[in-house]
Amino acid sequence: MKNDKPLVLIVDDNPTNIDLLVNTLNKEYRLGIAKSGMKALDYVKKQQPDLILLDIMMPEMNGYEVCTRLKEDPETSSIVVIFLSAMTEAANKTQGFSVGAVDYVTKPFHAAEVKERVRTHIALKQMREELNAQNLILEEKVKEKTAQIQEMLTATIWTMSRTAETRDPYTAGHQQRVADFSCAIARRMQLDEERITGINYAGILHDIGKIRIPVSILNRPGKLMAAEFDLIKTHSEVGYEILKDIPSPWPFAEFARQHHEKMDGSGYPQGISGDEIHLESRILSAADVLEAINSHRPYRPALGIEVAKDVLTSNKGKHFDADVVDACIECYEKGDFEIQ
């Protein structure tokens, strides 16, 4: 059977001290013995003791250096070290603590005191290990719950997106394609995956506000009247109102609200400009135009990728963020997304 007693390493070059410590501790602990600093380090590598009783004044390598080496090595840094020394000056004790020891016992020592200090520090070590184990379990449970919530959020977003698109067959798949283009642009701009997740959700939902626009207007084959176009322009604000109360680590409601804003302030619904517009929204804006121009609409056929590129580049820095346009064009040229 496995011996569950904690392992204590005694490091001392004095046989009398070793014998006294062995007699004091052998009933409650497994014991290892090393009579020099180098032998102590060799022993630790092989056995990984729970606690070390370490003398300071030893030949070749003193206890301070042994402790320093132990604490510098990630594999041995957590081992509890108690110094046992005849050096009683405050400076000696201070140095002991500074190199990583948790306690300092002066010689000649009382056996009962050493025994109690060893017991206390072993108990503290075990409690730390139990707490760490519980924390790992808790972290795993949090990850599982977070994944479940993420799945629920994704499913909800997909359902909302599909509901909106059933009213407008001409733009079916538009929101997902915009999301895909936006994520590719964001990666080309080296945004982190956390931000890209928010961009993806915003892309899938950026036109959700069109659910309040009459189908007769959405599917109108001819040119819209000014009043009808003004009604369509409300979809950004309507989308924001629909999405704003959904709990999320990303403000994707705001991203969707701003996807028709322009760098020069001529966009809608707020007429904001430049850095007032979220970068995520600036990315959505370029992706939205790229997808829309290259897709069939009731009022016109698909115009093609070259027209889309011309619109983006000719309005670079005016309607669209210059860096976003560059990344968008590079994505197409590098094959990051495929334009049908």
Short mmCIF file of C-alpha atoms in Angstrom, two decimals:
data_model
loop_
_atom_site.label_atom_id
_atom_site.label_comp_id
_atom_site.label_asym_id
_atom_site.label_seq_id
_atom_site.Cartn_x
_atom_site.Cartn_y
_atom_site.Cartn_z
CA MET A 1 0.00 0.00 0.00
CA LYS A 2 1.03 3.61 -0.62
CA ASN A 3 2.51 5.30 2.43
CA ASP A 4 0.50 8.50 2.90
CA LYS A 5 2.73 9.98 5.58
CA PRO A 6 4.30 13.30 4.52
CA LEU A 7 7.96 13.14 3.54
CA VAL A 8 10.37 15.38 5.47
CA LEU A 9 13.98 15.88 4.34
CA ILE A 10 16.54 16.64 7.06
CA VAL A 11 19.59 18.50 5.74
CA ASP A 12 22.40 18.84 8.27
CA ASP A 13 26.08 17.89 8.44
CA ASN A 14 25.92 17.23 12.19
CA PRO A 15 25.07 13.56 13.03
CA THR A 16 23.85 14.47 16.52
CA ASN A 17 21.30 16.92 15.14
CA ILE A 18 20.20 14.37 12.57
CA ASP A 19 19.65 11.69 15.21
CA LEU A 20 17.65 14.04 17.41
CA LEU A 21 15.41 15.09 14.52
CA VAL A 22 14.90 11.50 13.38
CA ASN A 23 13.86 10.41 16.88
CA THR A 24 11.50 13.38 17.10
CA LEU A 25 9.76 12.93 13.76
CA ASN A 26 9.97 9.29 12.67
CA LYS A 27 6.60 8.20 14.07
CA GLU A 28 4.57 10.74 12.10
CA TYR A 29 6.62 11.26 8.94
CA ARG A 30 8.68 9.53 6.36
CA LEU A 31 12.21 10.90 6.61
CA GLY A 32 15.02 11.56 4.19
CA ILE A 33 18.56 12.59 5.16
CA ALA A 34 21.16 14.64 3.29
CA LYS A 35 24.45 15.76 4.83
CA SER A 36 25.30 18.47 2.29
CA GLY A 37 23.59 21.02 0.10
CA MET A 38 24.37 19.21 -3.16
CA LYS A 39 23.06 15.91 -1.82
CA ALA A 40 19.92 17.71 -0.67
CA LEU A 41 19.29 19.07 -4.18
CA ASP A 42 19.83 15.61 -5.69
CA TYR A 43 17.43 14.08 -3.20
CA VAL A 44 14.77 16.69 -3.88
CA LYS A 45 14.86 16.06 -7.63
CA LYS A 46 14.20 12.36 -7.08
CA GLN A 47 11.85 12.37 -4.11
CA GLN A 48 10.01 15.74 -3.94
CA PRO A 49 9.65 15.99 -0.13
CA ASP A 50 6.78 17.88 1.44
CA LEU A 51 9.02 19.83 3.82
CA ILE A 52 12.75 20.42 4.33
CA LEU A 53 14.50 21.09 7.63
CA LEU A 54 17.57 22.93 6.39
CA ASP A 55 20.76 23.81 8.23
CA ILE A 56 22.54 26.99 7.10
CA MET A 57 26.21 26.49 7.93
CA MET A 58 27.35 23.56 5.78
CA PRO A 59 30.49 22.99 3.68
CA GLU A 60 30.54 23.62 -0.09
CA MET A 61 27.01 25.04 -0.27
CA ASN A 62 25.22 26.79 2.57
CA GLY A 63 21.51 26.59 3.33
CA TYR A 64 20.72 30.00 1.85
CA GLU A 65 22.02 28.91 -1.55
CA VAL A 66 20.17 25.59 -1.35
CA CYS A 67 16.91 27.38 -0.59
CA THR A 68 17.50 29.92 -3.36
CA ARG A 69 18.00 27.17 -5.94
CA LEU A 70 14.88 25.35 -4.76
CA LYS A 71 12.75 28.48 -5.08
CA GLU A 72 14.11 29.32 -8.52
CA ASP A 73 13.04 25.96 -9.92
CA PRO A 74 9.29 25.80 -10.71
CA GLU A 75 9.29 22.08 -9.92
CA THR A 76 10.59 22.59 -6.37
CA SER A 77 9.53 26.15 -5.54
CA SER A 78 6.45 25.05 -3.58
CA ILE A 79 8.39 22.81 -1.16
CA VAL A 80 8.18 24.14 2.40
CA VAL A 81 11.58 25.09 3.87
CA ILE A 82 12.29 25.62 7.58
CA PHE A 83 15.77 26.77 8.55
CA LEU A 84 17.43 25.20 11.62
CA SER A 85 20.51 27.17 12.58
CA ALA A 86 22.75 28.23 15.46
CA MET A 87 22.87 31.69 13.84
CA THR A 88 20.60 33.83 15.99
CA GLU A 89 21.11 37.34 14.61
CA ALA A 90 18.06 39.11 13.20
CA ALA A 91 19.92 39.61 9.91
CA ASN A 92 20.34 35.86 9.55
CA LYS A 93 16.64 35.27 10.06
CA THR A 94 15.74 38.06 7.66
CA GLN A 95 17.96 36.57 4.97
CA GLY A 96 16.35 33.18 5.54
CA PHE A 97 12.89 34.55 4.92
CA SER A 98 14.07 36.61 1.96
CA VAL A 99 15.30 33.49 0.11
CA GLY A 100 11.96 31.74 0.60
CA ALA A 101 11.87 29.93 3.96
CA VAL A 102 8.58 29.91 5.88
CA ASP A 103 10.10 29.54 9.34
CA TYR A 104 13.37 29.80 11.25
CA VAL A 105 14.24 27.74 14.36
CA THR A 106 17.42 28.46 16.32
CA LYS A 107 19.75 25.83 17.77
CA PRO A 108 19.88 24.33 20.27
CA PHE A 109 16.24 23.58 19.54
CA HIS A 110 13.56 21.88 21.59
CA ALA A 111 12.26 18.70 20.00
CA ALA A 112 8.66 19.51 20.88
CA GLU A 113 8.93 22.94 19.21
CA VAL A 114 10.36 21.49 16.01
CA LYS A 115 7.70 18.81 15.95
CA GLU A 116 4.90 21.36 16.36
CA ARG A 117 6.28 23.72 13.70
CA VAL A 118 6.66 20.86 11.24
CA ARG A 119 3.10 19.73 11.98
CA THR A 120 1.74 23.25 11.48
CA HIS A 121 3.48 23.84 8.17
CA ILE A 122 2.60 20.40 6.82
CA ALA A 123 -1.05 21.08 7.72
CA LEU A 124 -0.92 24.47 5.97
CA LYS A 125 0.60 22.86 2.89
CA GLN A 126 -2.13 20.23 2.78
CA MET A 127 -4.83 22.88 3.15
CA ARG A 128 -3.31 24.88 0.27
CA GLU A 129 -3.26 21.78 -1.91
CA GLU A 130 -6.86 20.97 -1.05
CA LEU A 131 -7.88 24.56 -1.78
CA ASN A 132 -6.05 24.48 -5.11
CA ALA A 133 -7.79 21.22 -6.00
CA GLN A 134 -11.17 22.74 -5.13
CA ASN A 135 -10.35 25.81 -7.19
CA LEU A 136 -9.53 23.64 -10.19
CA ILE A 137 -12.84 21.83 -9.81
CA LEU A 138 -14.65 25.15 -9.49
CA GLU A 139 -12.86 26.59 -12.54
CA GLU A 140 -13.88 23.53 -14.56
CA LYS A 141 -17.50 23.92 -13.49
CA VAL A 142 -17.41 27.61 -14.39
CA LYS A 143 -16.01 26.73 -17.83
CA GLU A 144 -18.79 24.19 -18.35
CA LYS A 145 -21.48 26.67 -17.32
CA THR A 146 -19.91 29.40 -19.44
CA ALA A 147 -19.87 27.07 -22.45
CA GLN A 148 -23.53 26.22 -21.88
CA ILE A 149 -24.46 29.90 -21.66
CA GLN A 150 -22.42 30.59 -24.79
CA GLU A 151 -24.27 27.84 -26.65
CA MET A 152 -27.61 29.25 -25.51
CA LEU A 153 -26.63 32.75 -26.61
CA THR A 154 -25.45 31.49 -30.00
CA ALA A 155 -28.67 29.52 -30.52
CA THR A 156 -30.76 32.56 -29.57
CA ILE A 157 -28.84 34.78 -31.95
CA TRP A 158 -29.22 32.31 -34.81
CA THR A 159 -32.96 32.02 -34.17
CA MET A 160 -33.38 35.80 -34.19
CA SER A 161 -31.37 36.12 -37.38
CA ARG A 162 -33.34 33.45 -39.23
CA THR A 163 -36.63 34.97 -38.09
CA ALA A 164 -35.67 38.30 -39.62
CA GLU A 165 -34.45 36.76 -42.87
CA THR A 166 -37.66 34.80 -43.48
CA ARG A 167 -39.33 38.13 -44.22
CA ASP A 168 -36.80 39.07 -46.89
CA PRO A 169 -35.80 36.15 -49.16
CA TYR A 170 -33.56 38.39 -51.26
CA THR A 171 -31.19 38.91 -48.36
CA ALA A 172 -31.29 35.37 -46.93
CA GLY A 173 -27.77 34.55 -45.77
CA HIS A 174 -26.71 38.21 -45.97
CA GLN A 175 -26.20 38.60 -42.22
CA GLN A 176 -24.11 35.43 -41.94
CA ARG A 177 -21.96 36.41 -44.91
CA VAL A 178 -21.40 39.86 -43.42
CA ALA A 179 -20.43 38.17 -40.14
CA ASP A 180 -17.99 35.90 -41.98
CA PHE A 181 -16.44 38.79 -43.92
CA SER A 182 -16.19 40.89 -40.75
CA CYS A 183 -14.42 38.14 -38.81
CA ALA A 184 -11.94 37.65 -41.66
CA ILE A 185 -11.21 41.39 -41.75
CA ALA A 186 -10.81 41.48 -37.95
CA ARG A 187 -8.32 38.60 -38.06
CA ARG A 188 -6.40 40.30 -40.84
CA MET A 189 -6.23 43.35 -38.53
CA GLN A 190 -4.96 41.05 -35.75
CA LEU A 191 -7.83 41.61 -33.34
CA ASP A 192 -8.01 39.02 -30.56
CA GLU A 193 -10.50 36.16 -30.71
CA GLU A 194 -12.59 37.60 -27.88
CA ARG A 195 -13.34 40.72 -29.93
CA ILE A 196 -13.90 38.64 -33.04
CA THR A 197 -16.60 36.65 -31.24
CA GLY A 198 -18.42 39.91 -30.52
CA ILE A 199 -18.04 40.98 -34.15
CA ASN A 200 -19.45 37.65 -35.31
CA TYR A 201 -22.57 38.04 -33.16
CA ALA A 202 -23.04 41.64 -34.26
CA GLY A 203 -22.68 40.60 -37.90
CA ILE A 204 -25.31 37.89 -37.58
CA LEU A 205 -27.72 40.39 -36.01
CA HIS A 206 -26.78 43.69 -37.63
CA ASP A 207 -30.01 43.89 -39.69
CA ILE A 208 -32.35 42.46 -37.04
CA GLY A 209 -34.15 45.83 -36.92
CA LYS A 210 -35.56 45.19 -40.40
CA ILE A 211 -38.05 42.90 -38.72
CA ARG A 212 -40.17 46.04 -38.19
CA ILE A 213 -39.93 47.23 -41.79
CA PRO A 214 -42.94 46.27 -43.97
CA VAL A 215 -42.18 43.41 -46.37
CA SER A 216 -43.63 45.46 -49.23
CA ILE A 217 -40.84 47.98 -48.76
CA LEU A 218 -38.06 45.42 -48.22
CA ASN A 219 -39.00 43.59 -51.44
CA ARG A 220 -39.81 46.66 -53.55
CA PRO A 221 -38.27 46.10 -57.02
CA GLY A 222 -38.19 49.76 -57.93
CA LYS A 223 -36.60 52.84 -56.44
CA LEU A 224 -37.78 53.71 -52.93
CA MET A 225 -39.41 57.03 -52.15
CA ALA A 226 -37.63 59.27 -49.67
CA ALA A 227 -40.14 58.49 -46.90
CA GLU A 228 -39.72 54.75 -47.48
CA PHE A 229 -35.94 55.04 -47.37
CA ASP A 230 -36.19 57.03 -44.15
CA LEU A 231 -38.26 54.18 -42.71
CA ILE A 232 -35.62 51.63 -43.73
CA LYS A 233 -32.95 53.76 -42.07
CA THR A 234 -34.69 53.25 -38.73
CA HIS A 235 -33.63 49.60 -38.69
CA SER A 236 -30.28 50.41 -37.04
CA GLU A 237 -31.93 52.09 -34.05
CA VAL A 238 -34.70 49.47 -33.91
CA GLY A 239 -32.06 46.73 -33.89
CA TYR A 240 -30.31 48.41 -31.01
CA GLU A 241 -33.54 48.57 -29.01
CA ILE A 242 -34.15 44.87 -29.65
CA LEU A 243 -30.63 43.79 -28.67
CA LYS A 244 -29.60 46.20 -25.92
CA ASP A 245 -31.03 44.23 -22.99
CA ILE A 246 -29.44 40.90 -23.95
CA PRO A 247 -26.76 40.15 -21.29
CA SER A 248 -23.43 39.83 -23.06
CA PRO A 249 -19.74 40.61 -22.51
CA TRP A 250 -19.78 42.38 -25.91
CA PRO A 251 -21.78 45.52 -26.73
CA PHE A 252 -22.97 43.97 -29.99
CA ALA A 253 -26.20 45.98 -29.79
CA GLU A 254 -24.08 49.12 -30.13
CA PHE A 255 -21.99 47.52 -32.89
CA ALA A 256 -25.17 46.81 -34.87
CA ARG A 257 -26.55 50.30 -34.19
CA GLN A 258 -23.48 51.96 -35.72
CA HIS A 259 -22.98 49.83 -38.84
CA HIS A 260 -24.32 52.60 -41.12
CA GLU A 261 -22.27 55.38 -39.52
CA LYS A 262 -19.57 56.94 -41.70
CA MET A 263 -16.12 58.24 -40.84
CA ASP A 264 -17.01 61.78 -41.95
CA GLY A 265 -20.17 61.87 -39.82
CA SER A 266 -22.62 61.63 -42.76
CA GLY A 267 -24.04 58.26 -41.69
CA TYR A 268 -26.97 57.31 -39.49
CA PRO A 269 -28.66 56.99 -37.00
CA GLN A 270 -26.47 59.15 -34.73
CA GLY A 271 -24.28 60.96 -37.24
CA ILE A 272 -21.12 60.19 -35.27
CA SER A 273 -17.67 60.13 -36.88
CA GLY A 274 -14.10 58.78 -36.67
CA ASP A 275 -13.14 57.11 -33.42
CA GLU A 276 -16.60 57.76 -31.99
CA ILE A 277 -17.61 54.75 -34.07
CA HIS A 278 -16.61 51.39 -32.60
CA LEU A 279 -13.91 49.67 -34.64
CA GLU A 280 -16.18 46.62 -34.75
CA SER A 281 -18.88 48.77 -36.38
CA ARG A 282 -16.41 50.17 -38.89
CA ILE A 283 -15.52 46.62 -39.86
CA LEU A 284 -19.19 45.66 -40.16
CA SER A 285 -19.82 48.69 -42.36
CA ALA A 286 -17.20 47.69 -44.94
CA ALA A 287 -18.24 44.04 -44.89
CA ASP A 288 -21.91 45.01 -45.27
CA VAL A 289 -21.23 47.12 -48.37
CA LEU A 290 -18.96 44.47 -49.88
CA GLU A 291 -21.62 41.78 -49.48
CA ALA A 292 -24.56 43.95 -50.55
CA ILE A 293 -22.98 45.23 -53.77
CA ASN A 294 -21.92 41.75 -54.75
CA SER A 295 -25.40 40.26 -54.15
CA HIS A 296 -28.68 40.38 -56.07
CA ARG A 297 -31.32 42.78 -54.82
CA PRO A 298 -34.98 43.32 -55.91
CA TYR A 299 -34.03 46.68 -57.43
CA ARG A 300 -30.83 45.59 -59.22
CA PRO A 301 -28.66 42.58 -60.12
CA ALA A 302 -25.38 41.81 -58.34
CA LEU A 303 -22.77 44.35 -59.42
CA GLY A 304 -19.67 42.22 -58.72
CA ILE A 305 -16.56 42.35 -56.60
CA GLU A 306 -14.74 44.95 -58.69
CA VAL A 307 -17.53 47.46 -58.22
CA ALA A 308 -17.55 46.72 -54.49
CA LYS A 309 -13.80 47.26 -54.28
CA ASP A 310 -14.10 50.56 -56.19
CA VAL A 311 -16.81 51.80 -53.81
CA LEU A 312 -14.71 50.92 -50.78
CA THR A 313 -11.44 52.38 -52.08
CA SER A 314 -13.01 55.57 -53.50
CA ASN A 315 -14.62 56.25 -50.12
CA LYS A 316 -11.62 55.19 -48.06
CA GLY A 317 -11.14 57.57 -45.15
CA LYS A 318 -14.41 59.36 -45.99
CA HIS A 319 -17.15 56.80 -45.45
CA PHE A 320 -15.00 53.84 -44.46
CA ASP A 321 -12.07 53.42 -42.09
CA ALA A 322 -8.88 53.38 -44.18
CA ASP A 323 -7.28 50.53 -42.24
CA VAL A 324 -10.46 48.47 -42.48
CA VAL A 325 -10.64 49.00 -46.26
CA ASP A 326 -7.00 47.94 -46.66
CA ALA A 327 -7.62 44.81 -44.57
CA CYS A 328 -10.80 44.05 -46.52
CA ILE A 329 -9.06 44.27 -49.90
CA GLU A 330 -6.15 42.22 -48.59
CA CYS A 331 -8.57 39.56 -47.31
CA TYR A 332 -10.02 39.19 -50.81
CA GLU A 333 -6.63 39.15 -52.51
CA LYS A 334 -5.23 36.62 -50.00
CA GLY A 335 -8.30 34.37 -50.23
CA ASP A 336 -9.41 34.87 -46.62
CA PHE A 337 -13.01 34.84 -47.88
CA GLU A 338 -14.58 33.75 -51.11
CA ILE A 339 -16.90 36.07 -53.01
CA GLN A 340 -19.51 34.22 -55.05
#
